[in-house]
């Protein structure tokens, strides 16, 4: 009886550790999409509203300034 | 630029103290045009594009690499020096 109890405890422990070991791998995320744009490609034009109340159009900077377009994931997050 | 609304970005800008305007791509058109729209999450993946005066892409950083601004700053320097050197 004791042996049987011991065996079931060992079995549970083994199953538990297997389950734990598998946990981190479980929520498998697909790879994030990669841009199809390449260095040398023309940048797609855009017109967007900004926090200063103005609207910015990429092509308005043509012939005037280089532009860095930095896309961050979401506001109120680390980056 | 992010897919947040203008009011959300305004509050975010206030919190982190940025002095330059943040652009809002609430309709997700620009992140789609630039190929960084994460359909599953509904936002644009982190990326930095350097676009020269002619409207040509000169540098791309994607994903976690884009957190560090040094490479795009370096690309900017190369670009401005190149332009300064050419007649």
mmCIF file of N, CA and C in Angstrom, chain B residues 21-76:
data_model
loop_
_atom_site.group_PDB
_atom_site.id
_atom_site.type_symbol
_atom_site.label_atom_id
_atom_site.label_comp_id
_atom_site.label_asym_id
_atom_site.label_seq_id
_atom_site.Cartn_x
_atom_site.Cartn_y
_atom_site.Cartn_z
ATOM 1 N N UNK B 21 6.845 66.699 -31.868
ATOM 2 C CA UNK B 21 5.511 66.114 -32.053
ATOM 3 C C UNK B 21 5.555 64.612 -32.348
ATOM 4 N N UNK B 22 4.579 63.890 -31.820
ATOM 5 C CA UNK B 22 4.438 62.458 -32.123
ATOM 6 C C UNK B 22 3.310 62.302 -33.127
ATOM 7 N N UNK B 23 3.546 61.501 -34.155
ATOM 8 C CA UNK B 23 2.538 61.294 -35.199
ATOM 9 C C UNK B 23 1.621 60.136 -34.827
ATOM 10 N N UNK B 24 0.379 60.270 -35.278
ATOM 11 C CA UNK B 24 -0.620 59.252 -34.962
ATOM 12 C C UNK B 24 -1.144 58.581 -36.233
ATOM 13 N N UNK B 25 -0.886 57.273 -36.343
ATOM 14 C CA UNK B 25 -1.374 56.486 -37.494
ATOM 15 C C UNK B 25 -2.543 55.626 -37.029
ATOM 16 N N UNK B 26 -3.573 56.316 -36.566
ATOM 17 C CA UNK B 26 -4.709 55.630 -35.950
ATOM 18 C C UNK B 26 -5.407 54.669 -36.919
ATOM 19 N N UNK B 27 -5.379 54.996 -38.211
ATOM 20 C CA UNK B 27 -6.057 54.138 -39.205
ATOM 21 C C UNK B 27 -5.171 52.979 -39.672
ATOM 22 N N UNK B 28 -3.967 52.928 -39.184
ATOM 23 C CA UNK B 28 -3.023 51.838 -39.503
ATOM 24 C C UNK B 28 -2.636 51.803 -40.980
ATOM 25 N N UNK B 29 -2.808 52.878 -41.703
ATOM 26 C CA UNK B 29 -2.467 52.862 -43.133
ATOM 27 C C UNK B 29 -0.957 52.933 -43.346
ATOM 28 N N UNK B 30 -0.280 53.742 -42.533
ATOM 29 C CA UNK B 30 1.163 53.922 -42.737
ATOM 30 C C UNK B 30 1.933 52.669 -42.299
ATOM 31 N N UNK B 31 1.537 52.090 -41.167
ATOM 32 C CA UNK B 31 2.235 50.865 -40.732
ATOM 33 C C UNK B 31 2.040 49.743 -41.760
ATOM 34 N N UNK B 32 0.886 49.760 -42.434
ATOM 35 C CA UNK B 32 0.655 48.762 -43.487
ATOM 36 C C UNK B 32 1.522 49.077 -44.707
ATOM 37 N N UNK B 33 1.564 50.361 -45.101
ATOM 38 C CA UNK B 33 2.387 50.772 -46.247
ATOM 39 C C UNK B 33 3.869 50.452 -46.030
ATOM 40 N N UNK B 34 4.290 50.553 -44.772
ATOM 41 C CA UNK B 34 5.699 50.306 -44.465
ATOM 42 C C UNK B 34 5.962 48.847 -44.079
ATOM 43 N N UNK B 35 4.928 48.025 -44.156
ATOM 44 C CA UNK B 35 5.101 46.586 -43.962
ATOM 45 C C UNK B 35 5.427 46.160 -42.546
ATOM 46 N N UNK B 36 5.009 46.947 -41.562
ATOM 47 C CA UNK B 36 5.319 46.583 -40.175
ATOM 48 C C UNK B 36 4.047 46.395 -39.327
ATOM 49 N N UNK B 37 2.897 46.286 -40.005
ATOM 50 C CA UNK B 37 1.647 46.112 -39.247
ATOM 51 C C UNK B 37 1.570 44.698 -38.684
ATOM 52 N N UNK B 38 1.418 44.613 -37.378
ATOM 53 C CA UNK B 38 1.282 43.327 -36.702
ATOM 54 C C UNK B 38 -0.215 43.033 -36.578
ATOM 55 N N UNK B 39 -0.713 42.209 -37.511
ATOM 56 C CA UNK B 39 -2.159 41.974 -37.600
ATOM 57 C C UNK B 39 -2.728 41.358 -36.328
ATOM 58 N N UNK B 40 -1.964 40.452 -35.747
ATOM 59 C CA UNK B 40 -2.432 39.759 -34.552
ATOM 60 C C UNK B 40 -2.618 40.713 -33.367
ATOM 61 N N UNK B 41 -1.689 41.641 -33.238
ATOM 62 C CA UNK B 41 -1.727 42.568 -32.095
ATOM 63 C C UNK B 41 -2.420 43.882 -32.427
ATOM 64 N N UNK B 42 -2.520 44.208 -33.706
ATOM 65 C CA UNK B 42 -3.209 45.426 -34.114
ATOM 66 C C UNK B 42 -2.374 46.683 -34.047
ATOM 67 N N UNK B 43 -1.067 46.541 -33.885
ATOM 68 C CA UNK B 43 -0.207 47.729 -33.869
ATOM 69 C C UNK B 43 0.957 47.579 -34.844
ATOM 70 N N UNK B 44 1.718 48.648 -34.967
ATOM 71 C CA UNK B 44 2.893 48.612 -35.830
ATOM 72 C C UNK B 44 4.083 48.095 -35.036
ATOM 73 N N UNK B 45 4.834 47.177 -35.614
ATOM 74 C CA UNK B 45 6.042 46.700 -34.928
ATOM 75 C C UNK B 45 7.089 47.798 -34.886
ATOM 76 N N UNK B 46 7.944 47.686 -33.884
ATOM 77 C CA UNK B 46 8.977 48.704 -33.723
ATOM 78 C C UNK B 46 9.914 48.715 -34.932
ATOM 79 N N UNK B 47 10.109 49.887 -35.502
ATOM 80 C CA UNK B 47 10.996 50.011 -36.663
ATOM 81 C C UNK B 47 11.402 51.472 -36.835
ATOM 82 N N UNK B 48 12.570 51.668 -37.413
ATOM 83 C CA UNK B 48 13.036 53.026 -37.710
ATOM 84 C C UNK B 48 13.489 53.079 -39.160
ATOM 85 N N UNK B 49 12.965 54.068 -39.882
ATOM 86 C CA UNK B 49 13.333 54.261 -41.282
ATOM 87 C C UNK B 49 14.007 55.619 -41.418
ATOM 88 N N UNK B 50 15.144 55.653 -42.076
ATOM 89 C CA UNK B 50 15.773 56.934 -42.401
ATOM 90 C C UNK B 50 15.485 57.214 -43.874
ATOM 91 N N UNK B 51 14.836 58.362 -44.117
ATOM 92 C CA UNK B 51 14.422 58.731 -45.475
ATOM 93 C C UNK B 51 15.194 59.997 -45.873
ATOM 94 N N UNK B 52 15.871 59.952 -47.003
ATOM 95 C CA UNK B 52 16.682 61.122 -47.379
ATOM 96 C C UNK B 52 15.827 62.206 -48.042
ATOM 97 N N UNK B 53 16.473 63.297 -48.385
ATOM 98 C CA UNK B 53 15.753 64.457 -48.933
ATOM 99 C C UNK B 53 15.036 64.132 -50.237
ATOM 100 N N UNK B 54 15.513 63.095 -50.909
ATOM 101 C CA UNK B 54 14.874 62.704 -52.184
ATOM 102 C C UNK B 54 13.710 61.736 -51.950
ATOM 103 N N UNK B 55 13.449 61.404 -50.694
ATOM 104 C CA UNK B 55 12.349 60.494 -50.378
ATOM 105 C C UNK B 55 12.730 59.033 -50.523
ATOM 106 N N UNK B 56 14.038 58.753 -50.507
ATOM 107 C CA UNK B 56 14.528 57.377 -50.651
ATOM 108 C C UNK B 56 14.932 56.835 -49.277
ATOM 109 N N UNK B 57 14.561 55.585 -49.012
ATOM 110 C CA UNK B 57 14.923 54.950 -47.739
ATOM 111 C C UNK B 57 16.421 54.649 -47.737
ATOM 112 N N UNK B 58 17.121 55.128 -46.716
ATOM 113 C CA UNK B 58 18.574 54.961 -46.641
ATOM 114 C C UNK B 58 19.016 54.031 -45.520
ATOM 115 N N UNK B 59 18.118 53.764 -44.573
ATOM 116 C CA UNK B 59 18.492 52.904 -43.446
ATOM 117 C C UNK B 59 17.215 52.347 -42.823
ATOM 118 N N UNK B 60 17.263 51.068 -42.414
ATOM 119 C CA UNK B 60 16.106 50.446 -41.748
ATOM 120 C C UNK B 60 16.594 49.682 -40.518
ATOM 121 N N UNK B 61 15.957 49.936 -39.383
ATOM 122 C CA UNK B 61 16.161 49.122 -38.178
ATOM 123 C C UNK B 61 14.810 48.525 -37.823
ATOM 124 N N UNK B 62 14.776 47.220 -37.569
ATOM 125 C CA UNK B 62 13.503 46.583 -37.223
ATOM 126 C C UNK B 62 13.598 45.803 -35.934
ATOM 127 N N UNK B 63 12.488 45.728 -35.218
ATOM 128 C CA UNK B 63 12.429 44.938 -33.986
ATOM 129 C C UNK B 63 13.255 45.562 -32.886
ATOM 130 N N UNK B 64 13.802 44.714 -32.010
ATOM 131 C CA UNK B 64 14.518 45.215 -30.837
ATOM 132 C C UNK B 64 15.764 46.026 -31.190
ATOM 133 N N UNK B 65 16.303 45.794 -32.379
ATOM 134 C CA UNK B 65 17.469 46.560 -32.842
ATOM 135 C C UNK B 65 17.115 48.052 -32.881
ATOM 136 N N UNK B 66 15.834 48.334 -33.182
ATOM 137 C CA UNK B 66 15.390 49.729 -33.326
ATOM 138 C C UNK B 66 15.267 50.470 -31.985
ATOM 139 N N UNK B 67 15.400 49.749 -30.872
ATOM 140 C CA UNK B 67 15.346 50.433 -29.565
ATOM 141 C C UNK B 67 16.568 51.341 -29.419
ATOM 142 N N UNK B 68 17.693 50.830 -29.890
ATOM 143 C CA UNK B 68 18.943 51.586 -29.790
ATOM 144 C C UNK B 68 19.036 52.563 -30.971
ATOM 145 N N UNK B 69 19.013 53.867 -30.708
ATOM 146 C CA UNK B 69 19.018 54.825 -31.822
ATOM 147 C C UNK B 69 20.387 55.046 -32.466
ATOM 148 N N UNK B 70 21.441 54.423 -31.896
ATOM 149 C CA UNK B 70 22.792 54.737 -32.370
ATOM 150 C C UNK B 70 23.024 54.462 -33.853
ATOM 151 N N UNK B 71 22.461 53.337 -34.346
ATOM 152 C CA UNK B 71 22.756 52.998 -35.741
ATOM 153 C C UNK B 71 22.088 53.973 -36.706
ATOM 154 N N UNK B 72 20.886 54.442 -36.361
ATOM 155 C CA UNK B 72 20.223 55.396 -37.266
ATOM 156 C C UNK B 72 20.876 56.773 -37.151
ATOM 157 N N UNK B 73 21.366 57.102 -35.960
ATOM 158 C CA UNK B 73 22.091 58.372 -35.784
ATOM 159 C C UNK B 73 23.356 58.345 -36.644
ATOM 160 N N UNK B 74 24.036 57.197 -36.609
ATOM 161 C CA UNK B 74 25.247 57.013 -37.414
ATOM 162 C C UNK B 74 24.907 57.141 -38.907
ATOM 163 N N UNK B 75 23.793 56.511 -39.313
ATOM 164 C CA UNK B 75 23.358 56.587 -40.723
ATOM 165 C C UNK B 75 23.027 58.026 -41.106
ATOM 166 N N UNK B 76 22.420 58.765 -40.179
ATOM 167 C CA UNK B 76 22.110 60.195 -40.412
ATOM 168 C C UNK B 76 23.399 60.968 -40.642
#
